[in-house]
Short mmCIF file of C-alpha atoms and ligand atoms in Angstrom, two decimals:
data_model
loop_
_atom_site.label_atom_id
_atom_site.label_comp_id
_atom_site.label_asym_id
_atom_site.label_seq_id
_atom_site.Cartn_x
_atom_site.Cartn_y
_atom_site.Cartn_z
CA MET A 1 -27.83 -44.28 29.34
CA SER A 2 -29.02 -42.13 32.54
CA GLN A 3 -32.30 -42.61 33.93
CA PRO A 4 -35.05 -40.36 32.29
CA SER A 5 -37.09 -38.03 34.54
CA LEU A 6 -40.50 -39.70 35.11
CA LEU A 7 -41.75 -35.98 35.13
CA ASP A 8 -40.28 -35.53 31.37
CA ARG A 9 -41.72 -38.67 30.06
CA HIS A 10 -44.91 -37.62 31.88
CA SER A 11 -45.38 -34.07 30.76
CA ILE A 12 -44.18 -35.05 26.81
CA ARG A 13 -47.50 -37.65 27.19
CA GLN A 14 -49.55 -35.03 28.50
CA HIS A 15 -48.32 -32.25 25.81
CA VAL A 16 -48.52 -34.52 22.89
CA ARG A 17 -52.15 -36.18 23.95
CA HIS A 18 -53.38 -32.53 24.20
CA LEU A 19 -52.33 -31.98 20.97
CA ARG A 20 -53.97 -35.25 19.43
CA ARG A 21 -56.85 -33.86 21.39
CA ALA A 22 -57.27 -30.82 19.47
CA LEU A 23 -57.54 -32.28 16.13
CA THR A 24 -60.97 -32.07 14.52
CA GLU A 25 -63.16 -34.74 13.48
CA GLU A 26 -62.52 -33.75 9.68
CA GLN A 27 -58.58 -33.96 10.25
CA GLN A 28 -59.12 -37.08 11.74
CA ILE A 29 -60.68 -38.70 9.29
CA GLN A 30 -58.46 -37.25 6.57
CA ALA A 31 -55.51 -38.58 8.57
CA ALA A 32 -56.91 -42.13 8.51
CA GLY A 33 -57.75 -41.91 4.85
CA LEU A 34 -54.12 -40.88 4.12
CA LEU A 35 -52.36 -43.19 6.24
CA ALA A 36 -54.52 -46.21 5.16
CA GLU A 37 -53.62 -45.24 1.59
CA HIS A 38 -49.61 -44.70 2.42
CA ALA A 39 -49.84 -47.91 4.42
CA VAL A 40 -51.07 -50.43 1.70
CA ASN A 41 -48.58 -49.05 -0.76
CA PHE A 42 -45.54 -49.55 1.82
CA ALA A 43 -43.64 -52.66 0.41
CA PRO A 44 -43.09 -54.78 3.61
CA LEU A 45 -47.15 -54.23 4.15
CA ALA A 46 -47.92 -54.81 0.71
CA ASN A 47 -46.26 -58.12 0.59
CA ALA A 48 -47.23 -59.19 4.22
CA ARG A 49 -49.52 -61.72 4.83
CA TYR A 50 -49.78 -61.73 8.70
CA ILE A 51 -50.07 -58.20 10.14
CA ALA A 52 -51.03 -57.09 13.75
CA LEU A 53 -52.65 -53.83 14.18
CA PHE A 54 -54.42 -52.31 17.21
CA LEU A 55 -57.86 -50.29 17.52
CA SER A 56 -57.55 -46.71 18.09
CA VAL A 57 -58.55 -45.12 21.51
CA ASP A 58 -58.13 -41.76 22.76
CA ASN A 59 -57.44 -39.77 19.51
CA GLU A 60 -54.95 -41.94 17.92
CA LEU A 61 -54.80 -41.82 14.55
CA ASN A 62 -57.89 -44.41 13.12
CA THR A 63 -56.43 -47.52 12.12
CA ARG A 64 -59.82 -49.01 11.17
CA PRO A 65 -60.00 -47.94 7.44
CA LEU A 66 -56.39 -49.12 7.09
CA ILE A 67 -58.02 -52.62 8.74
CA ALA A 68 -60.69 -52.31 6.24
CA ARG A 69 -58.22 -52.06 3.46
CA LEU A 70 -56.34 -54.96 4.58
CA TRP A 71 -59.04 -57.30 4.64
CA GLN A 72 -60.09 -56.42 1.34
CA LYS A 73 -56.66 -57.31 0.39
CA LYS A 74 -56.86 -60.95 1.78
CA LYS A 75 -54.26 -60.07 5.01
CA GLN A 76 -54.57 -61.99 8.10
CA VAL A 77 -55.00 -59.35 10.48
CA SER A 78 -54.27 -59.75 14.25
CA LEU A 79 -55.30 -57.79 17.13
CA PRO A 80 -53.60 -57.56 20.49
CA VAL A 81 -55.19 -59.32 23.99
CA LEU A 82 -54.11 -58.63 27.53
CA HIS A 83 -52.20 -62.10 28.60
CA PRO A 84 -54.56 -64.09 30.92
CA PHE A 85 -51.78 -64.49 33.28
CA SER A 86 -48.49 -63.11 32.57
CA ALA A 87 -49.25 -59.59 33.74
CA GLY A 88 -47.82 -56.60 31.23
CA HIS A 89 -47.70 -59.01 28.40
CA LEU A 90 -49.50 -59.15 25.04
CA LEU A 91 -51.04 -61.98 22.77
CA PHE A 92 -52.16 -61.61 19.55
CA LEU A 93 -55.21 -63.11 18.08
CA ARG A 94 -56.96 -63.17 14.73
CA TYR A 95 -59.39 -60.39 13.57
CA THR A 96 -61.82 -60.78 10.96
CA PRO A 97 -64.92 -59.14 10.08
CA GLU A 98 -66.99 -61.64 12.11
CA THR A 99 -65.21 -61.44 15.29
CA VAL A 100 -67.20 -60.40 18.21
CA LEU A 101 -64.81 -57.79 20.34
CA THR A 102 -65.12 -57.78 24.18
CA THR A 103 -63.68 -54.85 26.73
CA ASN A 104 -60.89 -55.81 28.69
CA LYS A 105 -59.90 -54.74 32.14
CA LEU A 106 -58.62 -51.54 30.48
CA ARG A 107 -61.55 -50.92 28.97
CA ILE A 108 -60.26 -51.30 25.44
CA LEU A 109 -61.54 -53.81 22.79
CA GLU A 110 -60.09 -57.19 22.10
CA PRO A 111 -60.92 -60.40 20.22
CA PRO A 112 -62.20 -63.14 22.95
CA LEU A 113 -59.46 -65.44 24.24
CA ASP A 114 -59.46 -68.19 21.91
CA ILE A 115 -56.29 -69.95 21.73
CA ARG A 116 -57.42 -71.38 18.27
CA GLN A 117 -57.62 -67.75 16.90
CA LEU A 118 -53.30 -67.31 18.20
CA ILE A 119 -51.16 -65.69 16.43
CA THR A 120 -47.29 -66.41 17.08
CA LEU A 121 -44.82 -63.31 16.96
CA ASP A 122 -42.77 -65.70 14.76
CA GLN A 123 -45.89 -65.85 12.26
CA LEU A 124 -46.46 -62.20 12.22
CA ASP A 125 -44.86 -60.10 8.81
CA VAL A 126 -45.22 -56.35 10.55
CA MET A 127 -46.61 -55.11 13.71
CA ILE A 128 -48.28 -51.73 13.53
CA VAL A 129 -47.49 -50.24 16.73
CA PRO A 130 -49.38 -47.40 18.76
CA LEU A 131 -47.54 -44.46 20.36
CA VAL A 132 -47.54 -41.47 22.22
CA ALA A 133 -44.85 -39.57 20.87
CA PHE A 134 -41.83 -40.41 18.64
CA ASP A 135 -38.42 -38.54 18.06
CA SER A 136 -36.36 -38.11 14.97
CA SER A 137 -34.33 -40.96 16.01
CA GLY A 138 -37.10 -43.45 16.21
CA GLN A 139 -37.44 -43.70 19.88
CA ARG A 140 -40.96 -44.64 21.19
CA LEU A 141 -43.01 -43.38 23.93
CA GLY A 142 -46.23 -45.21 24.36
CA MET A 143 -48.86 -45.16 27.22
CA GLY A 144 -46.77 -46.04 29.84
CA GLY A 145 -47.42 -49.72 30.23
CA GLY A 146 -44.67 -51.30 28.89
CA PHE A 147 -46.59 -53.68 26.89
CA TYR A 148 -45.22 -52.99 23.28
CA ASP A 149 -41.70 -52.31 24.98
CA ARG A 150 -42.29 -56.34 26.07
CA THR A 151 -43.54 -57.56 22.93
CA LEU A 152 -40.96 -55.64 20.61
CA GLN A 153 -37.59 -56.89 22.48
CA ASN A 154 -36.83 -59.54 20.25
CA TRP A 155 -38.58 -58.40 16.95
CA ARG A 156 -35.55 -59.05 14.56
CA GLN A 157 -35.38 -62.54 15.81
CA HIS A 158 -39.08 -63.00 15.49
CA GLY A 159 -38.69 -61.62 11.78
CA PHE A 160 -41.41 -58.96 11.96
CA LEU A 161 -41.18 -55.44 11.22
CA PRO A 162 -42.47 -52.56 13.73
CA VAL A 163 -44.05 -49.96 12.07
CA GLY A 164 -45.15 -47.13 14.66
CA VAL A 165 -48.31 -44.91 13.18
CA ALA A 166 -49.03 -41.50 14.39
CA HIS A 167 -50.30 -38.15 13.48
CA ASP A 168 -47.65 -35.69 12.56
CA CYS A 169 -48.35 -33.74 15.62
CA GLN A 170 -46.76 -36.71 17.70
CA GLN A 171 -43.54 -35.84 16.34
CA VAL A 172 -40.81 -34.53 19.07
CA GLU A 173 -37.26 -33.74 18.67
CA TYR A 174 -36.06 -35.48 21.20
CA LEU A 175 -37.43 -38.28 23.86
CA PRO A 176 -35.64 -39.08 27.05
CA THR A 177 -35.34 -42.69 26.84
CA ALA A 178 -35.01 -45.92 29.20
CA GLU A 179 -32.90 -49.03 29.09
CA TRP A 180 -36.19 -51.08 28.40
CA ASP A 181 -37.32 -48.60 25.43
CA VAL A 182 -37.29 -50.34 22.20
CA PRO A 183 -36.86 -48.01 19.23
CA LEU A 184 -38.84 -48.18 16.14
CA PRO A 185 -37.24 -49.08 12.49
CA VAL A 186 -40.12 -47.07 10.80
CA VAL A 187 -42.90 -44.55 11.67
CA MET A 188 -45.85 -43.54 9.60
CA THR A 189 -47.61 -40.41 9.63
CA PRO A 190 -50.19 -38.79 7.18
CA SER A 191 -47.32 -36.85 5.70
CA ARG A 192 -44.59 -38.96 5.60
CA LEU A 193 -42.48 -41.91 6.19
CA TRP A 194 -39.82 -42.28 8.53
CA GLN A 195 -36.91 -45.06 8.32
CA TRP A 196 -33.96 -45.46 10.41
CA GLU A 197 -32.36 -48.48 9.23
N1 ATP B 201 -38.92 -55.43 28.50
C1 ATP B 201 -39.23 -55.15 29.65
N2 ATP B 201 -39.18 -56.19 31.07
C2 ATP B 201 -39.62 -55.54 32.05
N3 ATP B 201 -40.07 -54.50 32.29
C3 ATP B 201 -40.29 -53.57 31.07
C4 ATP B 201 -40.05 -54.11 30.09
N4 ATP B 201 -40.52 -52.96 29.34
C5 ATP B 201 -40.97 -52.32 29.93
N5 ATP B 201 -41.12 -52.53 31.54
C6 ATP B 201 -41.56 -51.78 32.66
O1 ATP B 201 -42.69 -51.29 31.98
C7 ATP B 201 -42.89 -49.49 32.35
C8 ATP B 201 -43.65 -48.77 31.40
O2 ATP B 201 -42.56 -48.56 30.54
P1 ATP B 201 -42.59 -47.30 29.53
O3 ATP B 201 -42.71 -46.19 30.10
O4 ATP B 201 -41.42 -47.36 28.90
O5 ATP B 201 -43.95 -47.59 28.64
P2 ATP B 201 -44.29 -47.13 27.40
O6 ATP B 201 -43.32 -48.02 26.35
O7 ATP B 201 -44.63 -46.00 27.58
O8 ATP B 201 -45.50 -47.98 27.10
P3 ATP B 201 -45.83 -49.12 26.22
O9 ATP B 201 -44.49 -49.87 25.75
O10 ATP B 201 -47.00 -50.23 26.59
O11 ATP B 201 -46.65 -48.50 25.01
C9 ATP B 201 -41.69 -49.62 33.30
O12 ATP B 201 -41.81 -49.14 34.68
C10 ATP B 201 -40.48 -50.79 32.99
O13 ATP B 201 -40.47 -51.12 34.42
MG1 MG B 202 -41.33 -47.36 26.55
#
């Protein structure tokens, strides 16, 4: 596989983030509601007990309505936390309506680091994964930190299903990939479900 040009990846990120910012508040609310509805009826999520999600930033599709539905269904929800000493890695900690979130150094909300709340990757059934863009073969482009590429490296062995969530406008025809990029088996958008295996 040839090394993709960084400029390509950078300009795709810029372009899609621009499209996402153009969505109106009403479109955002509708998208989040539709996605939550599809998601709770998607068998791997309906049957899951341990589900990792993320809290949306930067006009990402708002995952909070989905989290509320999952809590109602008594699912165990967890959120990513920056690893305290392994740079570039994530831990997943239980998230309940009582959790008081704190702001991390990337200015993203996360549960306080309390090892008793740790959920291992082996425990997870589904991981909802953020993305900036995805393509017609399930390749994924994130914000550029490589956090999710590292987390998803051995997802089959861990036994959880990664599910990307995005607005429809985040689909591009073709993404240049790097050797460390992990493609997604499933992506959900407000209008459809994409599955590649
Ligand atoms: N498995 C890995 N091991 C070591 N470094 C990695 C790994 N995955 C990604 N990286 C590093 O992370 C950096 C960012 O990767 P990339 O541009 O693919 O991020 P991304 O997929 O957009 O971000 P994210 O996964 O956080 O959403 C790369 O420069 C790469 O060196
Ligand atoms: Mg990547």
